[in-house]
mmCIF file of C-alpha atoms in Angstrom:
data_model
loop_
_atom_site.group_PDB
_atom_site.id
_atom_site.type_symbol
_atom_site.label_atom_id
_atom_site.label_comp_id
_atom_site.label_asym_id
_atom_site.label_seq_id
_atom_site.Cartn_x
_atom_site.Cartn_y
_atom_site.Cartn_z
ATOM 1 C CA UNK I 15 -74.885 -7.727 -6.248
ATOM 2 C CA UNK I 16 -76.760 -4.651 -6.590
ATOM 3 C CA UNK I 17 -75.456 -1.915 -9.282
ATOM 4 C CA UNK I 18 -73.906 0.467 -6.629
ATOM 5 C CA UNK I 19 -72.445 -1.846 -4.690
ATOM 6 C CA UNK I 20 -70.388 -3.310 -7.866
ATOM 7 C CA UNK I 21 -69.595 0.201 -9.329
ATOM 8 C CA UNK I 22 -67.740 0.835 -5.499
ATOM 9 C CA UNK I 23 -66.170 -2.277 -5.562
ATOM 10 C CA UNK I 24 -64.649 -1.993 -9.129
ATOM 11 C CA UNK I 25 -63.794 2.002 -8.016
ATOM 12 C CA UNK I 26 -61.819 0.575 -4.968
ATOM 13 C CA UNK I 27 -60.277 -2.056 -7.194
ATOM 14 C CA UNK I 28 -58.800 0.534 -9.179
ATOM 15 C CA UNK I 29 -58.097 2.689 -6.727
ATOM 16 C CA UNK I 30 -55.833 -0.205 -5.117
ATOM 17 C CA UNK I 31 -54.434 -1.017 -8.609
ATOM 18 C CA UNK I 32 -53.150 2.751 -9.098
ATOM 19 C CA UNK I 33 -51.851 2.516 -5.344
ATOM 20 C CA UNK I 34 -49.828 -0.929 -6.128
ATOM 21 C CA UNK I 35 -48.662 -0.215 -9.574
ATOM 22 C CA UNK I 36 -47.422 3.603 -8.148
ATOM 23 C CA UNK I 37 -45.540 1.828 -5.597
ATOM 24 C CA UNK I 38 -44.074 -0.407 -8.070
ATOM 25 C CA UNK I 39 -42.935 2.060 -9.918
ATOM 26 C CA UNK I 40 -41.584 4.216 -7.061
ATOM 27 C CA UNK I 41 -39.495 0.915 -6.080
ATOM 28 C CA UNK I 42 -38.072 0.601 -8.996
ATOM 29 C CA UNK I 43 -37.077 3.967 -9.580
ATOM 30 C CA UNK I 44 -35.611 4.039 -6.105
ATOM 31 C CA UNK I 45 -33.984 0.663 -7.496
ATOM 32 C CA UNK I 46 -32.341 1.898 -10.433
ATOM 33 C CA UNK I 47 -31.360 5.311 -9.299
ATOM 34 C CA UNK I 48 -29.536 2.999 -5.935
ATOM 35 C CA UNK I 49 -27.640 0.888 -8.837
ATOM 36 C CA UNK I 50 -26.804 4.437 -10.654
ATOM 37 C CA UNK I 51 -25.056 5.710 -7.730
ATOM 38 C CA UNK I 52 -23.779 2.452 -6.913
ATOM 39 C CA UNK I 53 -21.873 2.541 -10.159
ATOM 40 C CA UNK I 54 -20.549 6.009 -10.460
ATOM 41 C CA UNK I 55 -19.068 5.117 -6.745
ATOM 42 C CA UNK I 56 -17.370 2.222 -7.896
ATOM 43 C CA UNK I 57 -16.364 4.091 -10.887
ATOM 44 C CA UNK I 58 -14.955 7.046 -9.253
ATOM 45 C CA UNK I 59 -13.283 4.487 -6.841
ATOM 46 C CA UNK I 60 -11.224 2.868 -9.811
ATOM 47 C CA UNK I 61 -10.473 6.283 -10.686
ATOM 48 C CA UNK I 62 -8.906 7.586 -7.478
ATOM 49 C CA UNK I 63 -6.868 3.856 -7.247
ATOM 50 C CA UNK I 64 -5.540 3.636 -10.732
ATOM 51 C CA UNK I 65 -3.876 7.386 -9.831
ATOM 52 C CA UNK I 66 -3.154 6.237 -6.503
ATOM 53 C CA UNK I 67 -1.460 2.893 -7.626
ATOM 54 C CA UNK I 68 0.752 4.697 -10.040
ATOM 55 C CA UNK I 69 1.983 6.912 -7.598
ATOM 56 C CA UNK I 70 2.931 4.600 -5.569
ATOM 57 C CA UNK I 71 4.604 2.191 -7.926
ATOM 58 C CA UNK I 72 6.605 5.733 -8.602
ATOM 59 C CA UNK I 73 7.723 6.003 -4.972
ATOM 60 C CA UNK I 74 8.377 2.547 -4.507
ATOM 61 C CA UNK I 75 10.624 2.491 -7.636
ATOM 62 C CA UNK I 76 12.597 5.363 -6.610
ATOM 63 C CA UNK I 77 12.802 3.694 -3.239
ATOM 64 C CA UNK I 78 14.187 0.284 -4.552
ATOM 65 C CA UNK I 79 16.967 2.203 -6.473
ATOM 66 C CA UNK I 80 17.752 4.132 -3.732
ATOM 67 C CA UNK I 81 17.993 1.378 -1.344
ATOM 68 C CA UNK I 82 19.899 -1.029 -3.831
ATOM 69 C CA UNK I 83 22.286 1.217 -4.231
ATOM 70 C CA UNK I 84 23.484 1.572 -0.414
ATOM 71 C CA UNK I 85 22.932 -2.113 -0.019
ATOM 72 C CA UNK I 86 26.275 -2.392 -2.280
ATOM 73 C CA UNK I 87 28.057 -0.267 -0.499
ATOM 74 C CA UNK I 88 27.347 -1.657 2.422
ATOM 75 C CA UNK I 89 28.587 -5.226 1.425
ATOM 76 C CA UNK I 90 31.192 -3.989 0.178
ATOM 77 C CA UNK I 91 32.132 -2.139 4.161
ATOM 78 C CA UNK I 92 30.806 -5.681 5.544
ATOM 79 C CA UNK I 93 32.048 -8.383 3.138
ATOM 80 C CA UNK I 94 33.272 -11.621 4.522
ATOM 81 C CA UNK I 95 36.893 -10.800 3.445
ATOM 82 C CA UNK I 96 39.035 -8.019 3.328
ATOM 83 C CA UNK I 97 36.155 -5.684 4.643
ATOM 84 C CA UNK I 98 36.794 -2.602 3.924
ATOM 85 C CA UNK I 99 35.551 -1.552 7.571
ATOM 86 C CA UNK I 100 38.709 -3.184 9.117
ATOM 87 C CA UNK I 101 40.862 -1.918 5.974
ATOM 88 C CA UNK I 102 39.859 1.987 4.793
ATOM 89 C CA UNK I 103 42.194 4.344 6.891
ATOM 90 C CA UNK I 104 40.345 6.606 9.917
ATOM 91 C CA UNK I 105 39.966 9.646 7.164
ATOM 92 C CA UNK I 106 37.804 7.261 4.475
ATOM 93 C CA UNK I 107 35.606 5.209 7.057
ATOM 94 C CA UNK I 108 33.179 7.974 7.871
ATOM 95 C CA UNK I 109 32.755 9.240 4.859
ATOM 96 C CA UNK I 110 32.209 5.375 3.580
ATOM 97 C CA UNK I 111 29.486 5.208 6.785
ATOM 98 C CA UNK I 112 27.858 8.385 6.121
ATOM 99 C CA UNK I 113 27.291 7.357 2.328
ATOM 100 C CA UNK I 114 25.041 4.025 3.814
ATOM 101 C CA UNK I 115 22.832 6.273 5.754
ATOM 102 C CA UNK I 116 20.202 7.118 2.606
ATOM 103 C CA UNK I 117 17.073 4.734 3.811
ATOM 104 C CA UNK I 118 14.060 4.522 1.634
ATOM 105 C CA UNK I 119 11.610 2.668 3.967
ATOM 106 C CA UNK I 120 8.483 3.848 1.690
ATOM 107 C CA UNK I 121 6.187 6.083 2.493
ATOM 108 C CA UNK I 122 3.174 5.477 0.581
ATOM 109 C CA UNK I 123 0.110 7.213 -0.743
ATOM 110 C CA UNK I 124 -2.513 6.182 1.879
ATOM 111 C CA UNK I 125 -5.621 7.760 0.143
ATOM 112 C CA UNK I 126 -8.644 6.059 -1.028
ATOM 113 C CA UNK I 127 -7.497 2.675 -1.331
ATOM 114 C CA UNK I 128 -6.249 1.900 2.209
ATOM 115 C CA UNK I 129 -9.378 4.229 3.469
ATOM 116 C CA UNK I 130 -11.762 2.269 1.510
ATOM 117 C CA UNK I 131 -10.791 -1.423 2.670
ATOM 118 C CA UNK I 132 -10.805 0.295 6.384
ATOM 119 C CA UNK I 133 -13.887 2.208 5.995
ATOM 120 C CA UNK I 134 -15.523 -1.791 5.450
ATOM 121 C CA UNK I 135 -17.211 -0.631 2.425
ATOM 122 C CA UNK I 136 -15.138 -2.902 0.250
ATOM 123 C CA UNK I 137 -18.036 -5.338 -0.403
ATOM 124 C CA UNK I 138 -19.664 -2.384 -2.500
ATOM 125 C CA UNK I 139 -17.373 -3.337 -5.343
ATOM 126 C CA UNK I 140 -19.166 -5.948 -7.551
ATOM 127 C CA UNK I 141 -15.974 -7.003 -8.834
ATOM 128 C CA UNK I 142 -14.851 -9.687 -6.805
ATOM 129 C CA UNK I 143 -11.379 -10.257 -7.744
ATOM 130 C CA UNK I 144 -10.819 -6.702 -6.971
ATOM 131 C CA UNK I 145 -12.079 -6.730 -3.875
ATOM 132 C CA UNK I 146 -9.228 -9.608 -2.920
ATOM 133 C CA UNK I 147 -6.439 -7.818 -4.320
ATOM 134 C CA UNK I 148 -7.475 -4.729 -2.728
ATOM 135 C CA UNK I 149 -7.690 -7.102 0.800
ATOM 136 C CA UNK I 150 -4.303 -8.216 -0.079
ATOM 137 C CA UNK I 151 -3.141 -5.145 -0.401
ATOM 138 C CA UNK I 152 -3.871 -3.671 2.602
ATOM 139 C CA UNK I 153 -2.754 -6.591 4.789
ATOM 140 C CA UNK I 154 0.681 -6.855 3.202
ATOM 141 C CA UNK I 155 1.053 -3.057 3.124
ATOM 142 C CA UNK I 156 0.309 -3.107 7.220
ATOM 143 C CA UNK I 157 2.961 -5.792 7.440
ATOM 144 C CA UNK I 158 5.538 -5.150 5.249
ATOM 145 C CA UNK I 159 5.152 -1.188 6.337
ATOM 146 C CA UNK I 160 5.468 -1.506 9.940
ATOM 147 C CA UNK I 161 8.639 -3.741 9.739
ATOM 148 C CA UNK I 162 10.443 -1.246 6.707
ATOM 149 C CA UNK I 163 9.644 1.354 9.482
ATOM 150 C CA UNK I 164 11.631 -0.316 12.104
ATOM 151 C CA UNK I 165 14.374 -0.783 10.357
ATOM 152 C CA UNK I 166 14.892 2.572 9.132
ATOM 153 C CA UNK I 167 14.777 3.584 12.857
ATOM 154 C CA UNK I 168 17.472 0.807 13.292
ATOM 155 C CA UNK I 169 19.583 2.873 11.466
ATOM 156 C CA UNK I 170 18.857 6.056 11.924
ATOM 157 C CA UNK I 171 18.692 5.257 15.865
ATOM 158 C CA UNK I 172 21.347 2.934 16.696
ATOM 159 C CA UNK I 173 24.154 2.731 13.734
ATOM 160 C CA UNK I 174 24.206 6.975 13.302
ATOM 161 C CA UNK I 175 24.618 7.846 16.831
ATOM 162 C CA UNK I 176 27.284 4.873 17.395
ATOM 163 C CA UNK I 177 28.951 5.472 14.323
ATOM 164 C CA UNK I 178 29.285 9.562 15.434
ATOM 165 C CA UNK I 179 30.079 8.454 18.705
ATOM 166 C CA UNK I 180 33.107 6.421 17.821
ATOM 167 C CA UNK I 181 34.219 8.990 15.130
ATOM 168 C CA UNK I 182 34.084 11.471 17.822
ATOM 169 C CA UNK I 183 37.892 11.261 18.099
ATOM 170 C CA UNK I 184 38.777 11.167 14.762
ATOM 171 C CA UNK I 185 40.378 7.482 15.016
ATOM 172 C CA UNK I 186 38.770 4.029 14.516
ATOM 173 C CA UNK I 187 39.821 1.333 16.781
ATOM 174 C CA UNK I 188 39.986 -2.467 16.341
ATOM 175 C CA UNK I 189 36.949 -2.639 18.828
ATOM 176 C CA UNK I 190 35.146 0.519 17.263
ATOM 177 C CA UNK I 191 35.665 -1.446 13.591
ATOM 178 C CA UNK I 192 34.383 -4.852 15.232
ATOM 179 C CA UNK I 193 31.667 -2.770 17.052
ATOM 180 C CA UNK I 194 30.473 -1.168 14.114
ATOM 181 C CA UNK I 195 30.874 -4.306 11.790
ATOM 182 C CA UNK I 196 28.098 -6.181 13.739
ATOM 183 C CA UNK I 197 25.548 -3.418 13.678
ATOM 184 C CA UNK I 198 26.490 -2.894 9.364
ATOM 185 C CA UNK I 199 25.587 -7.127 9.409
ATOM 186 C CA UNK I 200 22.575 -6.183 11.096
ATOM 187 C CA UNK I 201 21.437 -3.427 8.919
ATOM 188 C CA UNK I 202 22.479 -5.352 6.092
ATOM 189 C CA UNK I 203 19.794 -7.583 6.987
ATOM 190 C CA UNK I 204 17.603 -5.232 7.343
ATOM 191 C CA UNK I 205 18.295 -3.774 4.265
ATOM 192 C CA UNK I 206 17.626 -6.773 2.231
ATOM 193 C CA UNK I 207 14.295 -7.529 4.045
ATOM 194 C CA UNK I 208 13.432 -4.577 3.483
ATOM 195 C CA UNK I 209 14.028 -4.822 -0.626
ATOM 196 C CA UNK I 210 12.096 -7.870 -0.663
ATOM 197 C CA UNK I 211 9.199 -6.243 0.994
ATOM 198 C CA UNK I 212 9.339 -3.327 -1.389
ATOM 199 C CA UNK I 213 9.613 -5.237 -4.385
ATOM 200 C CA UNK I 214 6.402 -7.639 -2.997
ATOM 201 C CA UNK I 215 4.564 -4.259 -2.916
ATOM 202 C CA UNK I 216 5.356 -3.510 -6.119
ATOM 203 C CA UNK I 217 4.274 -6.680 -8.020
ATOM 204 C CA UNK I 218 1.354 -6.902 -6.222
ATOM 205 C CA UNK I 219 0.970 -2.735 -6.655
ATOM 206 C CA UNK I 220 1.604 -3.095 -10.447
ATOM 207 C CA UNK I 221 -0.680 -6.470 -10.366
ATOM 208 C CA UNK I 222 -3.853 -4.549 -9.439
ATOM 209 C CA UNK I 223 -3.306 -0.984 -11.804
ATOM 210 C CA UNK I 224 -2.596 -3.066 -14.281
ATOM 211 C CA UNK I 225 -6.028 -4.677 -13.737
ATOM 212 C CA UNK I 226 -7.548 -1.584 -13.221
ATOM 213 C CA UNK I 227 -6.347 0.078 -16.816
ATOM 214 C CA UNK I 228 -7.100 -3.146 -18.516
ATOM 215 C CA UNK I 229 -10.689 -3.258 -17.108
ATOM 216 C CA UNK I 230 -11.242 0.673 -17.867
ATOM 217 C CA UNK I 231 -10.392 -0.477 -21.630
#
């Protein structure tokens, strides 16, 4: 091979050396700043659930009390004997009635948790045991949401109008107190499905902060 000829072909040989080693580089710096953004997303993520999660375990705590609290009154207007529906004098009934009419159906924080599993992005989170409880979280929220709505327009609906209705008068009637006692079974029902939904929420609400604090230790 003649002395030009190999001094071009080592110059191009170089030449395509500097050209694969800068792309090399390029690709891994595109590489590593990718992961760095990938991991201040997932961290600011955690961030925005473990103040999300809190909240909510608030709200769902105050609801739980609130709701517990009219469920016993309402068994005691409902119970299987002496009930005090069929019992209280015209004068005490509405006030008793009026009393069950607090409902705390939950309203929750929907923020960046709920808009995060929707958004489909939920595979960005490397941590996979995460990603399932924030999948379980959303599904039983949709559920258990939808149905606690429904019953709070059960009673705000049905049993407040009838119950105003009847009291219109002043004066209870055997049929009004029958009438009224199989809607109160009804929203007792209601009331305790609706407990047991809230207080699934909150385990599984409490389940994942509690792995989110414990993780940011």
């Amino acid at each position: 091979m003649r002395p030009e000829t190999l001094k071009t072909t080592r110059k191009l040989a170089v030449d395509f050396a500097v050209i694969v080693i800068g792309v090399f580089v390029a690709l891994a710096a595109e590489t590593w700043w990718s992961e760095r953004e990938q991991r201040q997303y997932e961290r600011d993520i955690r961030e925005d659930m473990i103040a999300e999660f809190g909240e909510n375990i608030r709200i769902l705590n105050s609801d739980i009390s609130i709701n517990e609290a009219v469920t016993q009154r309402l068994h005691a207007l409902i119970g299987d004997t002496d009930a005090s529906v069929y019992r209280l004098d015209d004068a005490a009934l509405q006030p008793e009635l009026n009393a069950i009419g607090d409902w705390a159906g939950f309203d929750p924080v929907m923020g960046s948790a709920q808009a995060f599993v929707e958004s489909g992005n939920v595979a960005t989170i490397s941590d996979r045991q995460l990603r399932q409880m924030m999948a379980r979280w959303a599904g039983l929220l949709e559920m258990r949401r939808r149905f606690n709505l429904q019953a709070v327009e059960f009673g705000l609906m049905v049993v407040v109008p009838r119950t105003a209705g009847a009291n219109a008068d002043g004066q209870w009637s055997t049929t009004e107190r029958r009438a009224i006692h199989a809607l109160l079974v009804h929203e007792s029902y209601l009331r305790r499905t609706v407990l047991e939904n809230q207080n699934e929420l909150l385990g599984v609400a409490q389940e994942i902060l509690d792995y989110l604090q414990q993780d940011e230790q």
